[in-house]
């Protein structure tokens, strides 16, 4: 299922970067894609035990799309903001 989702994403979303985020005392790799005004964090292929999550930027604030732990949210937003700053 995850492999099919990743294949669909490769065809329809803009790939941005890959990042490592700590969850449950382990590091997990996430690929970050942009599509439909959302930044989508998807677990690397082969890491099906973790769900993806998304953020949307509205009125200069980040909004979660779905449920995410505060610790994972903080790490993901830090990685995303560092990536976006590097693009300017």
Short mmCIF file of N, CA and C in Angstrom, two decimals:
data_model
loop_
_atom_site.label_atom_id
_atom_site.label_comp_id
_atom_site.label_asym_id
_atom_site.label_seq_id
_atom_site.Cartn_x
_atom_site.Cartn_y
_atom_site.Cartn_z
N UNK A 1 0.83 -1.20 0.00
CA UNK A 1 0.00 0.00 0.00
C UNK A 1 0.87 1.26 0.00
N UNK A 2 1.86 1.30 0.90
CA UNK A 2 2.74 2.47 0.95
C UNK A 2 3.52 2.61 -0.34
N UNK A 3 3.96 1.49 -0.90
CA UNK A 3 4.71 1.54 -2.16
C UNK A 3 3.86 2.13 -3.28
N UNK A 4 2.59 1.77 -3.34
CA UNK A 4 1.70 2.34 -4.36
C UNK A 4 1.51 3.83 -4.14
N UNK A 5 1.38 4.24 -2.89
CA UNK A 5 1.22 5.66 -2.58
C UNK A 5 2.46 6.43 -2.99
N UNK A 6 3.63 5.90 -2.69
CA UNK A 6 4.87 6.57 -3.08
C UNK A 6 4.99 6.69 -4.59
N UNK A 7 4.59 5.66 -5.33
CA UNK A 7 4.65 5.72 -6.79
C UNK A 7 3.71 6.80 -7.31
N UNK A 8 2.51 6.89 -6.74
CA UNK A 8 1.55 7.93 -7.14
C UNK A 8 2.15 9.31 -6.86
N UNK A 9 2.78 9.48 -5.70
CA UNK A 9 3.34 10.77 -5.33
C UNK A 9 4.48 11.17 -6.26
N UNK A 10 5.29 10.22 -6.64
CA UNK A 10 6.39 10.53 -7.55
C UNK A 10 5.85 11.08 -8.87
N UNK A 11 4.67 10.64 -9.24
CA UNK A 11 4.08 11.07 -10.51
C UNK A 11 3.30 12.37 -10.41
N UNK A 12 2.79 12.70 -9.21
CA UNK A 12 1.88 13.84 -9.15
C UNK A 12 2.33 14.97 -8.24
N UNK A 13 3.23 14.74 -7.31
CA UNK A 13 3.65 15.78 -6.37
C UNK A 13 5.07 16.23 -6.65
N UNK A 14 5.38 17.42 -6.19
CA UNK A 14 6.73 17.96 -6.33
C UNK A 14 7.56 17.51 -5.13
N UNK A 15 8.59 16.72 -5.38
CA UNK A 15 9.50 16.27 -4.32
C UNK A 15 10.36 17.45 -3.88
N UNK A 16 10.49 17.64 -2.55
CA UNK A 16 11.29 18.74 -2.03
C UNK A 16 12.60 18.25 -1.40
N UNK A 17 12.50 17.38 -0.39
CA UNK A 17 13.70 16.92 0.30
C UNK A 17 13.37 15.70 1.16
N UNK A 18 14.41 15.09 1.72
CA UNK A 18 14.27 13.97 2.64
C UNK A 18 14.86 14.40 3.98
N UNK A 19 14.22 14.01 5.07
CA UNK A 19 14.69 14.39 6.39
C UNK A 19 14.53 13.23 7.37
N UNK A 20 15.34 13.26 8.41
CA UNK A 20 15.27 12.26 9.47
C UNK A 20 14.62 12.90 10.69
N UNK A 21 13.57 12.28 11.21
CA UNK A 21 12.86 12.79 12.39
C UNK A 21 12.85 11.71 13.46
N UNK A 22 13.04 12.11 14.71
CA UNK A 22 13.07 11.16 15.82
C UNK A 22 11.65 10.90 16.32
N UNK A 23 11.28 9.63 16.31
CA UNK A 23 9.99 9.21 16.86
C UNK A 23 10.22 7.93 17.64
N UNK A 24 9.62 7.84 18.80
CA UNK A 24 9.76 6.65 19.64
C UNK A 24 11.23 6.27 19.85
N UNK A 25 12.06 7.27 20.11
CA UNK A 25 13.48 7.08 20.38
C UNK A 25 14.27 6.49 19.20
N UNK A 26 13.70 6.54 18.01
CA UNK A 26 14.39 6.08 16.80
C UNK A 26 14.26 7.16 15.74
N UNK A 27 15.22 7.19 14.83
CA UNK A 27 15.13 8.12 13.70
C UNK A 27 14.45 7.42 12.54
N UNK A 28 13.56 8.15 11.89
CA UNK A 28 12.85 7.63 10.72
C UNK A 28 12.98 8.65 9.60
N UNK A 29 13.13 8.13 8.40
CA UNK A 29 13.28 8.98 7.23
C UNK A 29 11.92 9.30 6.62
N UNK A 30 11.74 10.57 6.29
CA UNK A 30 10.52 11.04 5.64
C UNK A 30 10.89 11.77 4.36
N UNK A 31 10.15 11.52 3.31
CA UNK A 31 10.27 12.29 2.08
C UNK A 31 9.21 13.38 2.14
N UNK A 32 9.59 14.58 1.72
CA UNK A 32 8.68 15.72 1.80
C UNK A 32 8.31 16.13 0.37
N UNK A 33 7.00 16.22 0.14
CA UNK A 33 6.45 16.60 -1.16
C UNK A 33 5.54 17.81 -0.98
N UNK A 34 5.38 18.59 -2.04
CA UNK A 34 4.44 19.71 -2.03
C UNK A 34 3.36 19.43 -3.07
N UNK A 35 2.10 19.57 -2.65
CA UNK A 35 0.98 19.35 -3.56
C UNK A 35 -0.27 19.98 -2.96
N UNK A 36 -1.05 20.65 -3.78
CA UNK A 36 -2.32 21.25 -3.36
C UNK A 36 -2.17 22.12 -2.12
N UNK A 37 -1.15 22.98 -2.13
CA UNK A 37 -0.90 23.92 -1.03
C UNK A 37 -0.54 23.25 0.29
N UNK A 38 -0.12 21.98 0.24
CA UNK A 38 0.25 21.26 1.46
C UNK A 38 1.67 20.71 1.33
N UNK A 39 2.36 20.70 2.46
CA UNK A 39 3.67 20.07 2.56
C UNK A 39 3.44 18.71 3.21
N UNK A 40 3.68 17.66 2.46
CA UNK A 40 3.36 16.29 2.89
C UNK A 40 4.62 15.54 3.28
N UNK A 41 4.65 15.05 4.52
CA UNK A 41 5.76 14.24 5.03
C UNK A 41 5.31 12.78 4.96
N UNK A 42 6.01 11.99 4.17
CA UNK A 42 5.64 10.58 4.00
C UNK A 42 6.80 9.69 4.41
N UNK A 43 6.52 8.63 5.16
CA UNK A 43 7.61 7.75 5.58
C UNK A 43 8.30 7.14 4.37
N UNK A 44 9.60 7.00 4.49
CA UNK A 44 10.39 6.39 3.43
C UNK A 44 9.86 4.99 3.14
N UNK A 45 9.94 4.58 1.90
CA UNK A 45 9.50 3.23 1.54
C UNK A 45 10.16 2.21 2.45
N UNK A 46 9.41 1.23 2.90
CA UNK A 46 9.92 0.22 3.80
C UNK A 46 9.71 0.55 5.26
N UNK A 47 9.16 1.73 5.55
CA UNK A 47 8.89 2.14 6.93
C UNK A 47 7.39 2.32 7.11
N UNK A 48 6.65 1.24 6.85
CA UNK A 48 5.19 1.29 6.83
C UNK A 48 4.56 1.45 8.21
N UNK A 49 5.35 1.34 9.28
CA UNK A 49 4.79 1.44 10.62
C UNK A 49 4.45 2.87 11.03
N UNK A 50 4.82 3.84 10.23
CA UNK A 50 4.57 5.22 10.57
C UNK A 50 3.70 5.87 9.51
N UNK A 51 2.78 6.72 9.97
CA UNK A 51 1.88 7.42 9.07
C UNK A 51 2.52 8.72 8.61
N UNK A 52 2.10 9.15 7.47
CA UNK A 52 2.51 10.45 6.98
C UNK A 52 1.66 11.53 7.63
N UNK A 53 2.07 12.77 7.41
CA UNK A 53 1.32 13.91 7.93
C UNK A 53 1.60 15.10 7.04
N UNK A 54 0.80 16.14 7.18
CA UNK A 54 0.91 17.31 6.31
C UNK A 54 0.75 18.60 7.09
N UNK A 55 1.27 19.66 6.48
CA UNK A 55 1.10 21.01 7.01
C UNK A 55 0.62 21.91 5.89
N UNK A 56 -0.14 22.91 6.27
CA UNK A 56 -0.60 23.93 5.34
C UNK A 56 -0.23 25.27 5.94
N UNK A 57 0.18 26.21 5.11
CA UNK A 57 0.55 27.55 5.59
C UNK A 57 -0.56 28.51 5.22
N UNK A 58 -1.18 29.10 6.25
CA UNK A 58 -2.26 30.07 6.02
C UNK A 58 -2.07 31.25 6.97
N UNK A 59 -2.13 32.45 6.44
CA UNK A 59 -2.02 33.67 7.24
C UNK A 59 -0.75 33.65 8.10
N UNK A 60 0.37 33.25 7.49
CA UNK A 60 1.68 33.20 8.14
C UNK A 60 1.74 32.26 9.34
N UNK A 61 0.89 31.25 9.38
CA UNK A 61 0.90 30.25 10.45
C UNK A 61 0.84 28.86 9.84
N UNK A 62 1.52 27.91 10.51
CA UNK A 62 1.46 26.52 10.09
C UNK A 62 0.26 25.84 10.73
N UNK A 63 -0.47 25.09 9.93
CA UNK A 63 -1.63 24.34 10.41
C UNK A 63 -1.43 22.86 10.08
N UNK A 64 -1.66 22.02 11.09
CA UNK A 64 -1.57 20.57 10.88
C UNK A 64 -2.76 20.11 10.06
N UNK A 65 -2.50 19.16 9.18
CA UNK A 65 -3.56 18.48 8.45
C UNK A 65 -3.52 17.05 8.97
N UNK A 66 -4.35 16.76 9.95
CA UNK A 66 -4.31 15.46 10.60
C UNK A 66 -3.71 15.57 11.99
N UNK A 67 -3.44 14.44 12.59
CA UNK A 67 -2.92 14.39 13.96
C UNK A 67 -1.43 14.11 13.95
N UNK A 68 -0.70 14.85 14.78
CA UNK A 68 0.74 14.68 14.89
C UNK A 68 1.15 15.04 16.32
N UNK A 69 2.13 14.33 16.85
CA UNK A 69 2.60 14.61 18.21
C UNK A 69 3.31 15.96 18.24
N UNK A 70 3.28 16.64 19.37
CA UNK A 70 3.98 17.94 19.46
C UNK A 70 5.47 17.84 19.17
N UNK A 71 6.12 16.77 19.63
CA UNK A 71 7.56 16.60 19.41
C UNK A 71 7.86 16.41 17.92
N UNK A 72 7.09 15.57 17.25
CA UNK A 72 7.30 15.34 15.82
C UNK A 72 6.96 16.61 15.03
N UNK A 73 5.93 17.31 15.43
CA UNK A 73 5.53 18.56 14.77
C UNK A 73 6.68 19.56 14.81
N UNK A 74 7.27 19.73 15.98
CA UNK A 74 8.37 20.70 16.14
C UNK A 74 9.54 20.36 15.23
N UNK A 75 9.93 19.09 15.18
CA UNK A 75 11.04 18.66 14.34
C UNK A 75 10.73 18.86 12.86
N UNK A 76 9.53 18.47 12.46
CA UNK A 76 9.14 18.56 11.05
C UNK A 76 9.08 20.02 10.59
N UNK A 77 8.50 20.88 11.41
CA UNK A 77 8.43 22.29 11.03
C UNK A 77 9.81 22.93 10.99
N UNK A 78 10.70 22.53 11.88
CA UNK A 78 12.06 23.06 11.85
C UNK A 78 12.75 22.65 10.54
N UNK A 79 12.62 21.38 10.16
CA UNK A 79 13.22 20.91 8.90
C UNK A 79 12.61 21.63 7.71
N UNK A 80 11.31 21.82 7.72
CA UNK A 80 10.62 22.48 6.61
C UNK A 80 11.04 23.95 6.51
N UNK A 81 11.09 24.64 7.63
CA UNK A 81 11.49 26.06 7.60
C UNK A 81 12.94 26.22 7.16
N UNK A 82 13.82 25.33 7.60
CA UNK A 82 15.22 25.39 7.15
C UNK A 82 15.31 25.19 5.65
N UNK A 83 14.53 24.24 5.13
CA UNK A 83 14.52 24.01 3.69
C UNK A 83 14.03 25.25 2.94
N UNK A 84 12.92 25.80 3.40
CA UNK A 84 12.34 26.97 2.72
C UNK A 84 13.27 28.18 2.78
N UNK A 85 13.92 28.39 3.91
CA UNK A 85 14.87 29.51 4.01
C UNK A 85 16.05 29.32 3.05
N UNK A 86 16.50 28.11 2.90
CA UNK A 86 17.63 27.84 2.00
C UNK A 86 17.27 28.08 0.53
N UNK A 87 15.99 28.09 0.21
CA UNK A 87 15.55 28.29 -1.17
C UNK A 87 15.56 29.75 -1.59
N UNK A 88 15.68 30.65 -0.63
CA UNK A 88 15.64 32.10 -0.93
C UNK A 88 17.00 32.68 -1.05
#
